[in-house]
Coordinates of C-alpha atoms and ligand atoms in Angstrom, one line a residue:
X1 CA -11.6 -50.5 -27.8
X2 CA -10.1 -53.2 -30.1
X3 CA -10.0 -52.8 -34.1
X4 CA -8.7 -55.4 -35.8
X5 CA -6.8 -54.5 -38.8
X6 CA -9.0 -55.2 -42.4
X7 CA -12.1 -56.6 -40.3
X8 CA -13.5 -53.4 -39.0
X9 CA -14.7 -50.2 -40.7
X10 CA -12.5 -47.1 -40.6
X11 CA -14.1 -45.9 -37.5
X12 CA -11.0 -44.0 -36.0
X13 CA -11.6 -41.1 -34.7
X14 CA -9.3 -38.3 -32.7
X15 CA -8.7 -39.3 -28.8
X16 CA -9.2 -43.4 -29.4
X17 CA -7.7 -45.7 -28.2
X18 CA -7.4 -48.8 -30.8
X19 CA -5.2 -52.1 -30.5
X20 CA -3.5 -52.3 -33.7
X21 CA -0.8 -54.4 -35.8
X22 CA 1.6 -52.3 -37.6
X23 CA 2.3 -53.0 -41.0
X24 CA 5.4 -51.6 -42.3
X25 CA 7.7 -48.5 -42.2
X26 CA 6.4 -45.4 -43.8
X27 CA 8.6 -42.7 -45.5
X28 CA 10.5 -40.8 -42.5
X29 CA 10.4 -43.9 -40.3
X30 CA 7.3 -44.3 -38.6
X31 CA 5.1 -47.4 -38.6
X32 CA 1.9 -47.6 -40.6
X33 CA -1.1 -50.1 -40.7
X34 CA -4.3 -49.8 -42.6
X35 CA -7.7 -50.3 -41.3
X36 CA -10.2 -51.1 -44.2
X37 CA -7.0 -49.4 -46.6
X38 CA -7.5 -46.0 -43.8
X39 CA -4.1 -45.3 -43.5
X40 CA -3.0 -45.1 -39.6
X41 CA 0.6 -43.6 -38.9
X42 CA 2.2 -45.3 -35.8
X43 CA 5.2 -43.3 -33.9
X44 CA 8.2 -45.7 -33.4
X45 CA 6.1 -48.3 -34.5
X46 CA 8.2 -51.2 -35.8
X47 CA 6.9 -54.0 -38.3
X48 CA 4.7 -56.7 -36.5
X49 CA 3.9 -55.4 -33.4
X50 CA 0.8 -55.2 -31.7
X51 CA 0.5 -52.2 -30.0
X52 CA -2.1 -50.2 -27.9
X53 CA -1.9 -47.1 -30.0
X54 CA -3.5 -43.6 -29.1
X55 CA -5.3 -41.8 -32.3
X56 CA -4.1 -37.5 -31.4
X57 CA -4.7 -36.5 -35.3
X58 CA -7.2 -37.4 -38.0
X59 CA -7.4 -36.5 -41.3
X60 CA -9.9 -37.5 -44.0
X61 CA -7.7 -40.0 -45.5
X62 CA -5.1 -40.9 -42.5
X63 CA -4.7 -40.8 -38.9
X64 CA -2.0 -40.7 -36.8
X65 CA -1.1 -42.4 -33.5
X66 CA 1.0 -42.7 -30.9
X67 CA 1.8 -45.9 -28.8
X68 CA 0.4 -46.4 -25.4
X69 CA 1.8 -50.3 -25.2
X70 CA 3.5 -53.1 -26.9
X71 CA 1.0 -55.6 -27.0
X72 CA 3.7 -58.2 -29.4
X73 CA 6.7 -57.5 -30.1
X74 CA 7.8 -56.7 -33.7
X75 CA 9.8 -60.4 -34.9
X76 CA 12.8 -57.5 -36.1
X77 CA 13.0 -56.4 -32.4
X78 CA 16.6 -55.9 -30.3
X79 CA 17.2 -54.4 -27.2
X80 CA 18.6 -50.7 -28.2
X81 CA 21.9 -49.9 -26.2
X82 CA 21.1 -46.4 -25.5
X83 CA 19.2 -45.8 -22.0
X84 CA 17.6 -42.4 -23.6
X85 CA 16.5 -44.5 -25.8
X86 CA 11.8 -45.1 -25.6
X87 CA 9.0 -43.8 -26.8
X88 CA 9.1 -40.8 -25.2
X89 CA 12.8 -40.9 -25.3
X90 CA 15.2 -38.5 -27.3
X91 CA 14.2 -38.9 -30.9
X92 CA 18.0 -39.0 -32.4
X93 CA 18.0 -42.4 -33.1
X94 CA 14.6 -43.4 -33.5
X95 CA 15.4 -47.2 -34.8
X96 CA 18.1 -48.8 -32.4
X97 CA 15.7 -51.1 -31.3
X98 CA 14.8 -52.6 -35.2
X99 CA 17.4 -55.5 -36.1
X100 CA 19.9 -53.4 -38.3
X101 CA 19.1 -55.7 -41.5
X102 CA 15.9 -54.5 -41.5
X103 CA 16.5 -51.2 -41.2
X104 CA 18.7 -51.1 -44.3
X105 CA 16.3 -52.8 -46.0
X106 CA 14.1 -50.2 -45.4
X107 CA 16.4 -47.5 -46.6
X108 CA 17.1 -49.2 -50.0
X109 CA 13.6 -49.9 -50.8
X110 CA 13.2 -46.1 -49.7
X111 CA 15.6 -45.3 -52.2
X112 CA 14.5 -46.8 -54.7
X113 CA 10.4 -45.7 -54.2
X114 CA 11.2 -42.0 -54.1
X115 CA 12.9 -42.2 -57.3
X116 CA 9.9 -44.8 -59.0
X117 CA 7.3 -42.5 -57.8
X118 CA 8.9 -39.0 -57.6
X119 CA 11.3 -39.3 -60.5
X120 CA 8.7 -41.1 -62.8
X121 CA 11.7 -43.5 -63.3
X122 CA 11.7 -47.0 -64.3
X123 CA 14.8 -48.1 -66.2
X124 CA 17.9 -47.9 -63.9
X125 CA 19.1 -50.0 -61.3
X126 CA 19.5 -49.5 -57.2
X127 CA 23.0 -51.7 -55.9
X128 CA 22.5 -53.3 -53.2
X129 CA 22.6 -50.7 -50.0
X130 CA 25.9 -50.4 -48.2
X131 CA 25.5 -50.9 -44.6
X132 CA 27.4 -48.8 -41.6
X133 CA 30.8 -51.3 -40.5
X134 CA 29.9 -49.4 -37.1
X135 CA 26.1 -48.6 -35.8
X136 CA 27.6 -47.0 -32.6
X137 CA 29.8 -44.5 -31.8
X138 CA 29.9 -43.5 -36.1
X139 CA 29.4 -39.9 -35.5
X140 CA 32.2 -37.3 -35.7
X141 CA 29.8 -34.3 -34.6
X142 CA 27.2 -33.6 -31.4
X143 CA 25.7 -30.9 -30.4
X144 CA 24.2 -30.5 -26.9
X145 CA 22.1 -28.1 -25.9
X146 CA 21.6 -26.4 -22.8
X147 CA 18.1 -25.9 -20.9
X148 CA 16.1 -24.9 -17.9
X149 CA 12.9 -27.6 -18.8
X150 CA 13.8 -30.9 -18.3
X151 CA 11.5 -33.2 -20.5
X152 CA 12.0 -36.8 -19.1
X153 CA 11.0 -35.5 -15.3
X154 CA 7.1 -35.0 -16.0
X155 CA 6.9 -35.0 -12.0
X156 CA 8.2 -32.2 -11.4
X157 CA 7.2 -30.9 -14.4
X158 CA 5.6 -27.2 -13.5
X159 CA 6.7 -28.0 -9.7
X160 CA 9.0 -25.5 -7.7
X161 CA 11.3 -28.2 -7.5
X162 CA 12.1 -28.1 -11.0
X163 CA 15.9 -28.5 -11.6
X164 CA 17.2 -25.3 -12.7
X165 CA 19.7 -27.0 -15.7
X166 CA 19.7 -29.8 -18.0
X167 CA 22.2 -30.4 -20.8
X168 CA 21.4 -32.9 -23.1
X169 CA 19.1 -33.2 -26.9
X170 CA 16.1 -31.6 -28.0
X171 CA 13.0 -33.8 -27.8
X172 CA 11.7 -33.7 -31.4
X173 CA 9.3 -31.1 -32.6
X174 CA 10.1 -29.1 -29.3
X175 CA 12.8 -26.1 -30.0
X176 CA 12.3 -25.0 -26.1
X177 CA 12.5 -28.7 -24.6
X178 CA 15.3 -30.6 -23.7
X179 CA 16.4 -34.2 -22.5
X180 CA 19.3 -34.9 -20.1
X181 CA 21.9 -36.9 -22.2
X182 CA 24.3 -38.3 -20.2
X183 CA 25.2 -41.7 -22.2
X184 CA 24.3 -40.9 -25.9
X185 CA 25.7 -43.8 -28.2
X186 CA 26.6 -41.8 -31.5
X187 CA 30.0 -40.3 -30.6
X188 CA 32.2 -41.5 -28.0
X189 CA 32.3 -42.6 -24.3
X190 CA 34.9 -39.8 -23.5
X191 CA 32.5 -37.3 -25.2
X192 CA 30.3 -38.5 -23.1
X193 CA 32.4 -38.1 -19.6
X194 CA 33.2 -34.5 -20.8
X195 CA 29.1 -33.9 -21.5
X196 CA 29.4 -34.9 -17.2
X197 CA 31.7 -32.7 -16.5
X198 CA 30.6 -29.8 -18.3
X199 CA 27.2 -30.2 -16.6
X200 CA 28.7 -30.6 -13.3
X201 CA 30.7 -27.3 -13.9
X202 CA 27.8 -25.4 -15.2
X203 CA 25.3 -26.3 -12.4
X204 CA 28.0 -25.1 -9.9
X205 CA 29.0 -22.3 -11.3
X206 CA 25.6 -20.4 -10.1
X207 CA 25.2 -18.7 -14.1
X208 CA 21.7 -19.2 -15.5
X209 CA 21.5 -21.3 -18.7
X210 CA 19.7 -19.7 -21.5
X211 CA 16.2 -19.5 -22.3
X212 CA 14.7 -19.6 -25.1
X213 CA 11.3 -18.0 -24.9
X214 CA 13.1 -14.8 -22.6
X215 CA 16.4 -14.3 -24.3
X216 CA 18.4 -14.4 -21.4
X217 CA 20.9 -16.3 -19.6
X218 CA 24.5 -17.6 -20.6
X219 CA 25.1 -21.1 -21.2
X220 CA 23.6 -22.5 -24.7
X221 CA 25.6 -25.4 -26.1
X222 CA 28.5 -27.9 -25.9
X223 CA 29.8 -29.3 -29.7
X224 CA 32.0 -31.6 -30.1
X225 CA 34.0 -32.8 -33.3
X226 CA 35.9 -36.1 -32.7
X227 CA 38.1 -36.9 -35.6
X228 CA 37.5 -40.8 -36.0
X229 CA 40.8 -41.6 -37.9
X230 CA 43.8 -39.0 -36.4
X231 CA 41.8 -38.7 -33.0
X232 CA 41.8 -35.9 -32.6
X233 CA 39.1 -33.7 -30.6
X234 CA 37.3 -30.2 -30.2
X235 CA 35.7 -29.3 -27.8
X236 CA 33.3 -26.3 -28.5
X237 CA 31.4 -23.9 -25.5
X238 CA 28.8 -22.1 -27.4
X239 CA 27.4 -19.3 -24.8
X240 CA 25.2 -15.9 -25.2
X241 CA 27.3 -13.0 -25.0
X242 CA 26.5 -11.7 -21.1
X243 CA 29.7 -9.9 -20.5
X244 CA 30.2 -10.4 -16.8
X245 CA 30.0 -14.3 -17.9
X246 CA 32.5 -14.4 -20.1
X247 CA 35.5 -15.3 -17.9
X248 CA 33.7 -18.0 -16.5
X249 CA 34.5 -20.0 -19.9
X250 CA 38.1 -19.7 -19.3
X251 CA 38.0 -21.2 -15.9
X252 CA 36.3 -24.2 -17.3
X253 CA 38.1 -24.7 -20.3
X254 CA 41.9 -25.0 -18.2
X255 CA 39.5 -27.5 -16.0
X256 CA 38.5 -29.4 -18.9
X257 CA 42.0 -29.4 -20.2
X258 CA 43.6 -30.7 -16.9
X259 CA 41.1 -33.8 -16.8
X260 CA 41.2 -34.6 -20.3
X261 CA 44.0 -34.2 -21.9
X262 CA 42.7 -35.8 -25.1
X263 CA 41.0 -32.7 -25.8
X264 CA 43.2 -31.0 -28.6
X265 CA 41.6 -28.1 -29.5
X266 CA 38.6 -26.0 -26.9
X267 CA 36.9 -23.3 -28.5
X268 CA 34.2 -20.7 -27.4
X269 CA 31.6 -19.4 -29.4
X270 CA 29.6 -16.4 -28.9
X271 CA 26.2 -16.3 -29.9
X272 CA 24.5 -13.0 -29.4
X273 CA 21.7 -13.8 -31.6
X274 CA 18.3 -15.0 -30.2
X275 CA 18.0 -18.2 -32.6
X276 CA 19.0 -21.0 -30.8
X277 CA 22.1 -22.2 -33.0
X278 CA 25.5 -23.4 -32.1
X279 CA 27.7 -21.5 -34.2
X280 CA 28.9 -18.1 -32.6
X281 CA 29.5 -14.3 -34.2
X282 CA 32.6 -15.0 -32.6
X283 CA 34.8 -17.6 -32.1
X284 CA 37.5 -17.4 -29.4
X285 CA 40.4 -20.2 -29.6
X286 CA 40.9 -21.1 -25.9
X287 CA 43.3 -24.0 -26.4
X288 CA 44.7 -25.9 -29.0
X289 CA 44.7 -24.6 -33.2
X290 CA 41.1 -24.1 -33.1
X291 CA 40.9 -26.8 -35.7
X292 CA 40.9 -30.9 -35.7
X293 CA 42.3 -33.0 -38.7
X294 CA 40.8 -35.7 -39.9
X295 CA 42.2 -38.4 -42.4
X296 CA 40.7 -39.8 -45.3
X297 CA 42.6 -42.2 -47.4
X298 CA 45.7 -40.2 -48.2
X299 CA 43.9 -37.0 -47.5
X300 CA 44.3 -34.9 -44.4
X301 CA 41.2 -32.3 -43.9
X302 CA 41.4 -29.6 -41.3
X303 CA 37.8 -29.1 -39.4
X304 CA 36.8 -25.9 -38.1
X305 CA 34.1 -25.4 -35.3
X306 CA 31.5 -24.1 -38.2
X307 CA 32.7 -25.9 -41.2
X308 CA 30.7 -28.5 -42.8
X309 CA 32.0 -32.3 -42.4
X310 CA 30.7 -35.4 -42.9
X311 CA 29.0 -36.7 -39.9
X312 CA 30.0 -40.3 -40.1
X313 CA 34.0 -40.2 -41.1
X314 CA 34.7 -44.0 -42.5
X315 CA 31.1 -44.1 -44.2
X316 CA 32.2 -40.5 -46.2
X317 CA 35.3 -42.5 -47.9
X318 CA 33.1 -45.1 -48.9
X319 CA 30.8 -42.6 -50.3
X320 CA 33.9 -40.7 -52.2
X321 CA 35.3 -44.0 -53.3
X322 CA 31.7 -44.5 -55.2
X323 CA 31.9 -40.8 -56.4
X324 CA 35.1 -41.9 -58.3
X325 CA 33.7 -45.4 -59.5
X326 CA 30.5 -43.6 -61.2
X327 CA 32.4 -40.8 -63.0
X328 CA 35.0 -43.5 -64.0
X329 CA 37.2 -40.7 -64.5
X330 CA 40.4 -40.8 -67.3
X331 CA 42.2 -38.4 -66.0
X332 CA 41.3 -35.6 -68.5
X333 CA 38.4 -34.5 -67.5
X334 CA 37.5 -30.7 -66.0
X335 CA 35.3 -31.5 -62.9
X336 CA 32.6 -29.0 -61.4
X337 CA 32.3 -29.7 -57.4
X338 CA 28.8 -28.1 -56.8
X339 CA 28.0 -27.4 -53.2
X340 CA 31.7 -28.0 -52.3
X341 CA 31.8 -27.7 -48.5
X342 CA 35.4 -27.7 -47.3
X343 CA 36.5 -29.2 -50.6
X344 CA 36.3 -33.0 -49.5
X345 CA 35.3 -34.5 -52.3
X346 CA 36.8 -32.4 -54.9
X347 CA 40.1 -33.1 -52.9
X348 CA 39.5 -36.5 -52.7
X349 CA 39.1 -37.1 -56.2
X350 CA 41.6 -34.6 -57.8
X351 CA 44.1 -37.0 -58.0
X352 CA 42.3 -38.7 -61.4
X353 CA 41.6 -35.7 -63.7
X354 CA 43.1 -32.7 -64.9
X355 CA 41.2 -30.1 -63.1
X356 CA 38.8 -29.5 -60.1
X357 CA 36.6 -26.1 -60.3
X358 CA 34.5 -26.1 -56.4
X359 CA 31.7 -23.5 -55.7
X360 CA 30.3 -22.9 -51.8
X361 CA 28.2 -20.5 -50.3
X362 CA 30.1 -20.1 -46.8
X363 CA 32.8 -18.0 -47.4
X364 CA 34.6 -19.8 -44.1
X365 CA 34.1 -23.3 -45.8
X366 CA 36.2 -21.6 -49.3
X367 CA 38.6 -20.8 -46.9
X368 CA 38.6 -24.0 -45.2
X369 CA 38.9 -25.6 -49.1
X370 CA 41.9 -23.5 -50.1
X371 CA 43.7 -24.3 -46.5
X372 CA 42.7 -27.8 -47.5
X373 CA 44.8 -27.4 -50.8
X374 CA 47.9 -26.4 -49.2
X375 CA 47.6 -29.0 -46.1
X376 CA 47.7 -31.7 -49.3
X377 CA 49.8 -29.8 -51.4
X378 CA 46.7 -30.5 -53.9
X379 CA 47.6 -27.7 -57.2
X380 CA 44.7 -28.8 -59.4
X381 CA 41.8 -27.9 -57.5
X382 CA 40.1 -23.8 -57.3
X383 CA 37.2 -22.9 -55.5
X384 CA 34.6 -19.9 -55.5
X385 CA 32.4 -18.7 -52.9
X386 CA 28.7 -17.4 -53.4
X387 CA 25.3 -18.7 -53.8
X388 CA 25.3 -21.0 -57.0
X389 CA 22.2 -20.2 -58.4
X390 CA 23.7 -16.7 -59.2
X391 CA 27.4 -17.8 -59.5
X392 CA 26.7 -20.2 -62.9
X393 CA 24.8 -17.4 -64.8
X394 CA 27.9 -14.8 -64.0
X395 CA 30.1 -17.3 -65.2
X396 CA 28.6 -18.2 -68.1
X397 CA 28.0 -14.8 -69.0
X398 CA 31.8 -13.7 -67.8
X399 CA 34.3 -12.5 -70.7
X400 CA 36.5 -15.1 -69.7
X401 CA 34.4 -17.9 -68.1
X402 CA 35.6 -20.8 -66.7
X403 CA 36.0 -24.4 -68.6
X404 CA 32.7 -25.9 -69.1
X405 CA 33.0 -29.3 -67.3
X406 CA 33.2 -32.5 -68.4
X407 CA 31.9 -34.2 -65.1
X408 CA 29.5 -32.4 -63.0
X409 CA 29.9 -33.9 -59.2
X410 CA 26.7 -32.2 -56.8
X411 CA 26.5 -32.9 -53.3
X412 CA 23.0 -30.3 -52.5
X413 CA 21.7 -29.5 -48.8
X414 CA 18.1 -31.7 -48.1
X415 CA 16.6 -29.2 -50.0
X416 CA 18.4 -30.2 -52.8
X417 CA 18.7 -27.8 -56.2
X418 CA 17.1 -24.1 -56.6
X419 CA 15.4 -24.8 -60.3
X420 CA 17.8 -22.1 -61.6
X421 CA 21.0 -24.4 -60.8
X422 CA 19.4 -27.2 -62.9
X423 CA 18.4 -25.0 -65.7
X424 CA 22.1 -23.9 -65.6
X425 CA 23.6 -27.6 -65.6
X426 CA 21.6 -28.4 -68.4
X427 CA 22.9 -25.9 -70.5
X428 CA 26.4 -26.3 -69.2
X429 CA 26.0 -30.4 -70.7
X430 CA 28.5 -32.5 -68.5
X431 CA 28.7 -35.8 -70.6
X432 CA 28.3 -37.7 -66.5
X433 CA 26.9 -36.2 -63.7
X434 CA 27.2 -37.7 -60.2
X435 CA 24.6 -36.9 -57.6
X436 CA 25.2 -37.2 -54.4
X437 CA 22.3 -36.7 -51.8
X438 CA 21.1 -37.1 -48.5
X439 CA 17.2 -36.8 -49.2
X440 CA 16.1 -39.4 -51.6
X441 CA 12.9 -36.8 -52.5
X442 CA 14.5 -34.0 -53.5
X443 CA 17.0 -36.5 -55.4
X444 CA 14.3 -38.0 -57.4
X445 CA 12.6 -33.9 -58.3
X446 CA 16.0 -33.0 -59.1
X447 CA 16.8 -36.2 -61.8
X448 CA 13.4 -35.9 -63.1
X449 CA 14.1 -32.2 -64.0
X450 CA 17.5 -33.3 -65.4
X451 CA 16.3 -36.2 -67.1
X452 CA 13.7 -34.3 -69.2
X453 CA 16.6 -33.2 -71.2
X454 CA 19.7 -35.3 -72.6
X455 CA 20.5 -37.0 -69.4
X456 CA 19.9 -40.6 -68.5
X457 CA 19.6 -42.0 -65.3
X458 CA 21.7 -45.4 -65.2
X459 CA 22.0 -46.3 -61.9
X460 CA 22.0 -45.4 -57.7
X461 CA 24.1 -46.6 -54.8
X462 CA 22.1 -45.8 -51.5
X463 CA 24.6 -46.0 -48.5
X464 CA 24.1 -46.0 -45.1
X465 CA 25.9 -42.9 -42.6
X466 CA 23.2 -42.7 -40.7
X467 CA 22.4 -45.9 -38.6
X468 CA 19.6 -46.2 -36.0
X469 CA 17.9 -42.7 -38.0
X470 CA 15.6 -43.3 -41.0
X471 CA 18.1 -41.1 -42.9
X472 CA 20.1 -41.9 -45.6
X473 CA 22.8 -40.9 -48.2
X474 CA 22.7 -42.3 -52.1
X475 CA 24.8 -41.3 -54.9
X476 CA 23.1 -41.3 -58.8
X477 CA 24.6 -41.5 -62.0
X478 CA 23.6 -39.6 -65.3
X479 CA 24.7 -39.7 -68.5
X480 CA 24.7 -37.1 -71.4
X481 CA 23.1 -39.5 -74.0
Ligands
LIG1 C1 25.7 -31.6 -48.0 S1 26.9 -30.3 -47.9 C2 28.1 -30.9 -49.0 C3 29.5 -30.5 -48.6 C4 30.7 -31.2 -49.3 N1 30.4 -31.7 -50.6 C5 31.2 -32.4 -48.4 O1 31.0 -33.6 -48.8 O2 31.7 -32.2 -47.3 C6 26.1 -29.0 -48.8 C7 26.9 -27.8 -49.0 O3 26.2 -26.9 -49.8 C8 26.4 -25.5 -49.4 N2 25.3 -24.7 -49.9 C9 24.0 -24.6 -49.5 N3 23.3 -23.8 -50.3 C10 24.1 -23.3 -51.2 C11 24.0 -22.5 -52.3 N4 22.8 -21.9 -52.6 N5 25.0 -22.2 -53.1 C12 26.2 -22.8 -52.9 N6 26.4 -23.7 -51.8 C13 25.4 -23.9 -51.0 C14 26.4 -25.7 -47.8 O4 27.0 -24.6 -47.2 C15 27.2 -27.0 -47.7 O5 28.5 -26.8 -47.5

């Protein structure tokens, strides 16, 4: 059945077929088009095309589709580079195959919406998005995952013939489903020759990989972090715990070091837990310091298996730079680093004001931050460990709390700030704060809580670390009025 888009009357309904034009992007990256203003979500849909689309959920005010066929290609169209890559392809990079321009175009404006409708903000300005010099290979961190249901063989799907291993991504919205990667475009060719041989290894070795509805079986993951600037590279075997297993690791890892000598550092994590994550209870150092170094700027940062790093290394020193452009710092200033990771940006900026105070919940990551200190012989810069909502009320009620700041930086998870932490920044009164976030919604809640108070919002920078991914990082600026 054919509706044409604005002739018809909404007359979707669940398990139609409908021949549709998509419209635009819609906020987490799929296409939309309305039907007589009836809001249709497309899958993967790209602006302009005309697609054959498949209606599997509606609602009373939207439906949403997936696509069946390209009818007309979208006008923003190129061919994507990755052969995983299609509609039901691994959903990592959902837009390689929309024009680049377009797809920052689509962040910006992203930006900028979530903080008109969210925030409730009007008067402040969005600079122009800062693109990704590289859309390929920008990624410093992959994890694969190990599992016993290919996804791309639909064949042999429920067959006996099933393969028994496959070592690759999740398939979105599946946690027990996984696709064979064996050229994925985000890190590096070599990572990807390693993924090959780690497969090949595994499949021979006759150990069952693990599964995630039964709990059992050995291998789980394969992490790798690839330092973009000193080059060097960790390789990390995340496995369960199955004892008689366990030497099987080591007979890989001197393999893996004897064909790739680039390898600087192989870990092995033990995961004894029955959540599917690829950071161990225990971390063996099998080769190597167990850590990579990465450069940024003048800055040297040392990378642990576990510790947080920005994923996409040349795009994090642009986003630092405009860190230090917003505060506009004088050199005198007393600087809280909220949410502090490894210390990166606190590091990165200590060189311009008198003091940097950092607060993290991962007690490895303070570690990492101190270690981080030394490696730069950086002497301004303290850090403290523990969840932040408590950690500002102790200190403010502490005999001898700490300096209030004059600059507030924040760099929050997606989720971005418990309620608590704002109520404490606003009574600390920073004269700037600098925002940093990777989820333009919980950006916008969080300003609009900040800016019922003395803070104004004067501007945003949206940048780009995530290309080919509807994702992106911006950076806001408030001022104490
Ligand atoms: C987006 S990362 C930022 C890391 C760092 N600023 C950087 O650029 O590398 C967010 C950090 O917040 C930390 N975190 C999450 N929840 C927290 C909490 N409740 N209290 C303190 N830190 C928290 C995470 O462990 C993580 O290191």
């Amino acid at each position: 059945m054919s509706i044409q888009n604005k002739k018809s009357p909404p007359v979707v309904s669940k398990g139609q077929d409908i021949e549709i034009r998509v419209e635009g992007l819609a906020f987490g990256g799929n296409g939309f088009a309305k039907i007589n203003n009836f809001m249709v979500f497309i899958e993967r849909g790209l602006p302009g095309q005309l697609v054959q689309a498949y209606i599997y959920k509606k609602k009373s005010n939207y439906a949403e589709a997936y696509i069946k066929a390209v009818i007309e290609e979208s006008p923003f169209y190129v061919p994507p580079q990755c052969p995983h890559f299609g509609l039901q392809g691994c959903g990592g990079c959902i837009w390689q195959n929309l024009n680049y321009t377009e797809q920052l175009k689509y962040k910006e404006a992203q930006v900028r919406e979530c903080i008109q409708r969210i925030g409730g903000f009007r008067d402040f300005s969005v600079e122009p998005i800062i693109g990704s010099e590289s859309i390929y290979f920008y990624r410093n961190k992959m994890e694969f995952s190990f599992g016993d249901r290919p996804w791309h063989l639909e064949k042999v799907e429920n067959s006996e013939n099933q393969p028994e291993m496959v070592l690759g991504l999740h398939v979105p919205g599946r946690f027990d489903r996984i696709m064979e990667i064996t050229s994925c475009q985000l890190l590096s060719p070599l990572s990807n020759e390693i993924l090959g041989f780690v497969r090949q290894f595994a499949e021979s070795s006759g150990i069952k990989v693990w599964h995630n509805r039964e709990h059992t079986g050995f291998w789980r993951h394969v992490v790798f972090r690839e330092a973009k600037n000193s080059g060097q590279l960790m390789v990390n075997l995340v496995t369960s715990g199955e004892s008689e297993s366990l030497p099987v690791v080591k007979n890989l890892a001197q393999q893996l070091l004897t064909k790739f000598p680039q390898i600087t550092t192989l870990v092995h994590n033990i995961n004894r837990k029955i959540s599917q994550v690829a950071t161990g209870d225990e971390e063996i150092v099998l080769a190597g310091p167990g850590k990579i170094i990465e450069e940024l700027g003048k800055f040297r940062f040392s990378i642990s298996a576990n510790s947080f790093f920005q994923t996409n290394t040349r795009q994090a020193r642009i986003l630092y730079d405009k860190v230090i452009e917003f505060a506009d710092f004088q050199g005198h200033e007393t600087v809280y680093d909220l949410y502090c990771g490894t210390g990166t940006i606190g590091i990165y900026l200590s060189p311009f004001v008198k003091r940097v105070i950092g607060f993290e919940i991962v007690p490895d990551a303070i570690r990492d931050a101190r270690l981080n200190c030394e490696l730069n012989q950086v002497q301004n810069c303290e850090f403290f460990e523990g969840d932040l909502k408590d950690l500002l009320i102790q200190n403010s009620q502490a005999k001898t709390a700490l300096p209030a700041p004059d600059t507030l930086v924040i760099d929050p998870p997606r989720a971005g700030m418990h309620e608590k932490v704002v109520n404490e920044i606003i009574k600390l009164a920073p004269q700037k704060i600098v925002y940093v976030s990777c989820n333009p919604s919980t950006l916008a809640r969080d300003l609009k809580l900040l800016c019922t108070t003395d803070y104004r919002l004067i501007k945003v920078q949206p940048i780009d670390l995530f290309p080919h991914t509807p994702h992106c990082e911006a950076v806001a600026l408030l001022n104490h009025q």
